[in-house]
PDB file of C-alpha atoms in Angstrom:
ATOM      1  CA  GLN A   1     -15.586   6.885   8.074  1.00 77.00           C
ATOM      2  CA  VAL A   2     -11.912   6.298   7.391  1.00 84.00           C
ATOM      3  CA  GLN A   3     -10.085   8.530   4.921  1.00 90.00           C
ATOM      4  CA  LEU A   4      -6.812   7.508   3.277  1.00 93.00           C
ATOM      5  CA  LEU A   5      -4.361   9.811   1.509  1.00 94.00           C
ATOM      6  CA  GLU A   6      -1.420   8.453  -0.491  1.00 96.00           C
ATOM      7  CA  SER A   7       1.723  10.386  -1.374  1.00 97.00           C
ATOM      8  CA  GLY A   8       5.304   9.791  -2.494  1.00 97.00           C
ATOM      9  CA  GLY A   9       4.866   8.596  -6.060  1.00 97.00           C
ATOM     10  CA  GLY A  10       6.984   9.881  -8.911  1.00 98.00           C
ATOM     11  CA  LEU A  11       9.102   9.178 -11.972  1.00 98.00           C
ATOM     12  CA  VAL A  12      12.285   7.194 -11.333  1.00 98.00           C
ATOM     13  CA  GLN A  13      14.759   5.023 -13.191  1.00 98.00           C
ATOM     14  CA  ALA A  14      15.109   1.271 -12.874  1.00 98.00           C
ATOM     15  CA  GLY A  15      17.025   0.388  -9.731  1.00 98.00           C
ATOM     16  CA  ASP A  16      15.919   3.494  -7.841  1.00 98.00           C
ATOM     17  CA  SER A  17      13.878   3.603  -4.645  1.00 98.00           C
ATOM     18  CA  LEU A  18      10.694   5.328  -3.519  1.00 98.00           C
ATOM     19  CA  ARG A  19       8.768   5.426  -0.271  1.00 98.00           C
ATOM     20  CA  LEU A  20       5.015   5.766  -0.443  1.00 98.00           C
ATOM     21  CA  SER A  21       3.016   7.083   2.491  1.00 98.00           C
ATOM     22  CA  CYS A  22      -0.615   6.547   3.413  1.00 95.00           C
ATOM     23  CA  GLN A  23      -1.967   8.869   6.067  1.00 94.00           C
ATOM     24  CA  VAL A  24      -5.091   7.633   7.822  1.00 90.00           C
ATOM     25  CA  SER A  25      -7.727   9.917   9.332  1.00 88.00           C
ATOM     26  CA  GLU A  26      -7.775  10.153  13.118  1.00 63.00           C
ATOM     27  CA  ARG A  27      -9.586   7.010  14.170  1.00 65.00           C
ATOM     28  CA  THR A  28      -8.503   3.957  16.112  1.00 58.00           C
ATOM     29  CA  LEU A  29      -7.373   1.268  13.684  1.00 62.00           C
ATOM     30  CA  SER A  30      -5.976  -1.231  16.158  1.00 63.00           C
ATOM     31  CA  SER A  31      -7.986  -4.060  14.592  1.00 67.00           C
ATOM     32  CA  TYR A  32      -7.538  -2.986  10.971  1.00 84.00           C
ATOM     33  CA  TYR A  33      -5.568  -4.629   8.210  1.00 91.00           C
ATOM     34  CA  MET A  34      -3.828  -2.179   5.871  1.00 93.00           C
ATOM     35  CA  GLY A  35      -2.925  -2.988   2.308  1.00 95.00           C
ATOM     36  CA  TRP A  36      -1.134  -1.566  -0.698  1.00 98.00           C
ATOM     37  CA  PHE A  37      -2.468  -2.390  -4.162  1.00 98.00           C
ATOM     38  CA  ARG A  38      -1.406  -1.341  -7.634  1.00 98.00           C
ATOM     39  CA  GLN A  39      -3.015  -1.150 -11.037  1.00 98.00           C
ATOM     40  CA  ALA A  40      -1.323  -0.698 -14.394  1.00 97.00           C
ATOM     41  CA  PRO A  41      -3.267   0.487 -17.468  1.00 91.00           C
ATOM     42  CA  GLU A  42      -5.595  -2.201 -18.823  1.00 92.00           C
ATOM     43  CA  LYS A  43      -4.598  -4.602 -16.059  1.00 95.00           C
ATOM     44  CA  GLU A  44      -6.365  -5.905 -12.972  1.00 96.00           C
ATOM     45  CA  ARG A  45      -5.718  -4.272  -9.635  1.00 97.00           C
ATOM     46  CA  GLU A  46      -3.350  -6.509  -7.674  1.00 97.00           C
ATOM     47  CA  PHE A  47      -2.352  -6.918  -4.062  1.00 97.00           C
ATOM     48  CA  VAL A  48       1.168  -5.734  -3.263  1.00 98.00           C
ATOM     49  CA  ALA A  49       1.631  -5.816   0.510  1.00 98.00           C
ATOM     50  CA  GLY A  50      -0.378  -5.885   3.718  1.00 96.00           C
ATOM     51  CA  ILE A  51       0.139  -5.332   7.431  1.00 95.00           C
ATOM     52  CA  LEU A  52      -1.912  -5.995  10.563  1.00 91.00           C
ATOM     53  CA  TRP A  53      -1.928  -2.635  12.325  1.00 86.00           C
ATOM     54  CA  THR A  54      -1.657  -3.958  15.861  1.00 84.00           C
ATOM     55  CA  ALA A  55       0.848  -6.784  15.522  1.00 87.00           C
ATOM     56  CA  GLY A  56       2.788  -5.585  12.496  1.00 89.00           C
ATOM     57  CA  THR A  57       2.442  -8.934  10.745  1.00 93.00           C
ATOM     58  CA  THR A  58       3.196  -8.495   7.046  1.00 96.00           C
ATOM     59  CA  ARG A  59       2.467 -10.255   3.781  1.00 96.00           C
ATOM     60  CA  TYR A  60       3.803  -9.602   0.281  1.00 98.00           C
ATOM     61  CA  ALA A  61       3.000 -10.485  -3.281  1.00 98.00           C
ATOM     62  CA  GLU A  62       5.596 -12.820  -4.754  1.00 98.00           C
ATOM     63  CA  ALA A  63       6.605 -10.240  -7.362  1.00 97.00           C
ATOM     64  CA  VAL A  64       7.812  -7.752  -4.742  1.00 98.00           C
ATOM     65  CA  LYS A  65       9.268 -10.003  -2.039  1.00 98.00           C
ATOM     66  CA  GLY A  66      12.770  -8.927  -1.086  1.00 98.00           C
ATOM     67  CA  ARG A  67      12.339  -5.513  -2.712  1.00 98.00           C
ATOM     68  CA  PHE A  68       9.358  -3.866  -0.992  1.00 98.00           C
ATOM     69  CA  ALA A  69       8.683  -3.414   2.716  1.00 98.00           C
ATOM     70  CA  ILE A  70       5.458  -2.300   4.384  1.00 98.00           C
ATOM     71  CA  SER A  71       5.480  -0.670   7.810  1.00 96.00           C
ATOM     72  CA  ARG A  72       3.370   1.587  10.000  1.00 92.00           C
ATOM     73  CA  ASP A  73       3.886   4.422  12.455  1.00 91.00           C
ATOM     74  CA  ASN A  74       1.098   4.343  14.998  1.00 85.00           C
ATOM     75  CA  ALA A  75       1.891   7.793  16.376  1.00 86.00           C
ATOM     76  CA  LYS A  76       1.535   9.338  12.916  1.00 90.00           C
ATOM     77  CA  ASN A  77      -1.377   7.155  11.758  1.00 89.00           C
ATOM     78  CA  THR A  78       0.657   6.431   8.653  1.00 93.00           C
ATOM     79  CA  VAL A  79       1.458   3.312   6.648  1.00 94.00           C
ATOM     80  CA  TYR A  80       4.526   3.203   4.420  1.00 97.00           C
ATOM     81  CA  LEU A  81       5.618   1.192   1.425  1.00 98.00           C
ATOM     82  CA  GLN A  82       9.374   1.258   0.891  1.00 98.00           C
ATOM     83  CA  MET A  83      10.115   0.231  -2.690  1.00 98.00           C
ATOM     84  CA  ASN A  84      13.686  -0.680  -3.606  1.00 98.00           C
ATOM     85  CA  SER A  85      15.273  -1.976  -6.803  1.00 98.00           C
ATOM     86  CA  LEU A  86      12.324  -0.720  -8.811  1.00 98.00           C
ATOM     87  CA  LYS A  87      11.648  -2.279 -12.189  1.00 98.00           C
ATOM     88  CA  PRO A  88       9.690  -0.969 -15.198  1.00 97.00           C
ATOM     89  CA  GLU A  89       7.020  -3.580 -14.466  1.00 97.00           C
ATOM     90  CA  ASP A  90       6.391  -1.872 -11.121  1.00 98.00           C
ATOM     91  CA  THR A  91       4.892   1.075 -13.001  1.00 98.00           C
ATOM     92  CA  ALA A  92       1.312   1.546 -11.831  1.00 98.00           C
ATOM     93  CA  VAL A  93      -1.025   3.621  -9.729  1.00 98.00           C
ATOM     94  CA  TYR A  94      -0.532   2.546  -6.127  1.00 98.00           C
ATOM     95  CA  TYR A  95      -3.498   2.549  -3.763  1.00 98.00           C
ATOM     96  CA  CYS A  96      -3.711   2.373  -0.004  1.00 96.00           C
ATOM     97  CA  ALA A  97      -6.628   0.414   1.449  1.00 95.00           C
ATOM     98  CA  ALA A  98      -8.004  -0.690   4.808  1.00 93.00           C
ATOM     99  CA  LYS A  99     -10.419  -3.281   6.144  1.00 91.00           C
ATOM    100  CA  ALA A 100     -11.801  -3.812   9.618  1.00 85.00           C
ATOM    101  CA  THR A 101     -11.026  -7.522   9.795  1.00 83.00           C
ATOM    102  CA  ILE A 102      -8.677 -10.014   8.189  1.00 81.00           C
ATOM    103  CA  PHE A 103     -11.522 -12.516   8.002  1.00 85.00           C
ATOM    104  CA  LYS A 104     -12.898 -11.163   4.731  1.00 87.00           C
ATOM    105  CA  ASP A 105     -11.498 -10.485   1.271  1.00 88.00           C
ATOM    106  CA  GLU A 106     -12.966  -7.086   0.450  1.00 93.00           C
ATOM    107  CA  TYR A 107     -11.497  -3.809   1.685  1.00 93.00           C
ATOM    108  CA  ASP A 108     -13.716  -1.130   3.199  1.00 90.00           C
ATOM    109  CA  TYR A 109     -11.744   2.024   2.427  1.00 92.00           C
ATOM    110  CA  TRP A 110      -9.542   3.177  -0.444  1.00 95.00           C
ATOM    111  CA  GLY A 111      -7.332   6.141  -1.208  1.00 96.00           C
ATOM    112  CA  ARG A 112      -7.290   7.854  -4.591  1.00 96.00           C
ATOM    113  CA  GLY A 113      -3.868   6.523  -5.540  1.00 97.00           C
ATOM    114  CA  THR A 114      -0.413   7.835  -6.376  1.00 98.00           C
ATOM    115  CA  GLN A 115       1.403   7.279  -9.676  1.00 98.00           C
ATOM    116  CA  VAL A 116       4.705   5.403  -9.770  1.00 98.00           C
ATOM    117  CA  THR A 117       6.537   5.350 -13.100  1.00 98.00           C
ATOM    118  CA  VAL A 118       9.799   3.442 -13.557  1.00 98.00           C
ATOM    119  CA  SER A 119      11.792   4.007 -16.738  1.00 97.00           C
ATOM    120  CA  SER A 120      14.224   1.454 -18.135  1.00 93.00           C
TER     121      SER A 120
END
């Protein structure tokens, strides 16, 4: 099984930056697609950003384009989400997720989440 552990969340002011980390258990993920999701209270969980582990191909939700950047460090088995110019509407629990193939919608593994709170 794959285990995911998020870290890096916190309380910041609008305009500040945070970098979230997702450490993946030791297992080859060369064919995996990694994603960041977020969920605010009483709202649906939404896709934020994704990256193909091998090629580094990325995709972003429209709401975060130009502000967030997803990346991975293969040597550290870690995926990052750099969040710049944070807005109050970015406040949510952020989850790291992974799936074995891009040819399906559902993700196979999920972390427990890390809280990001942005004050105005």
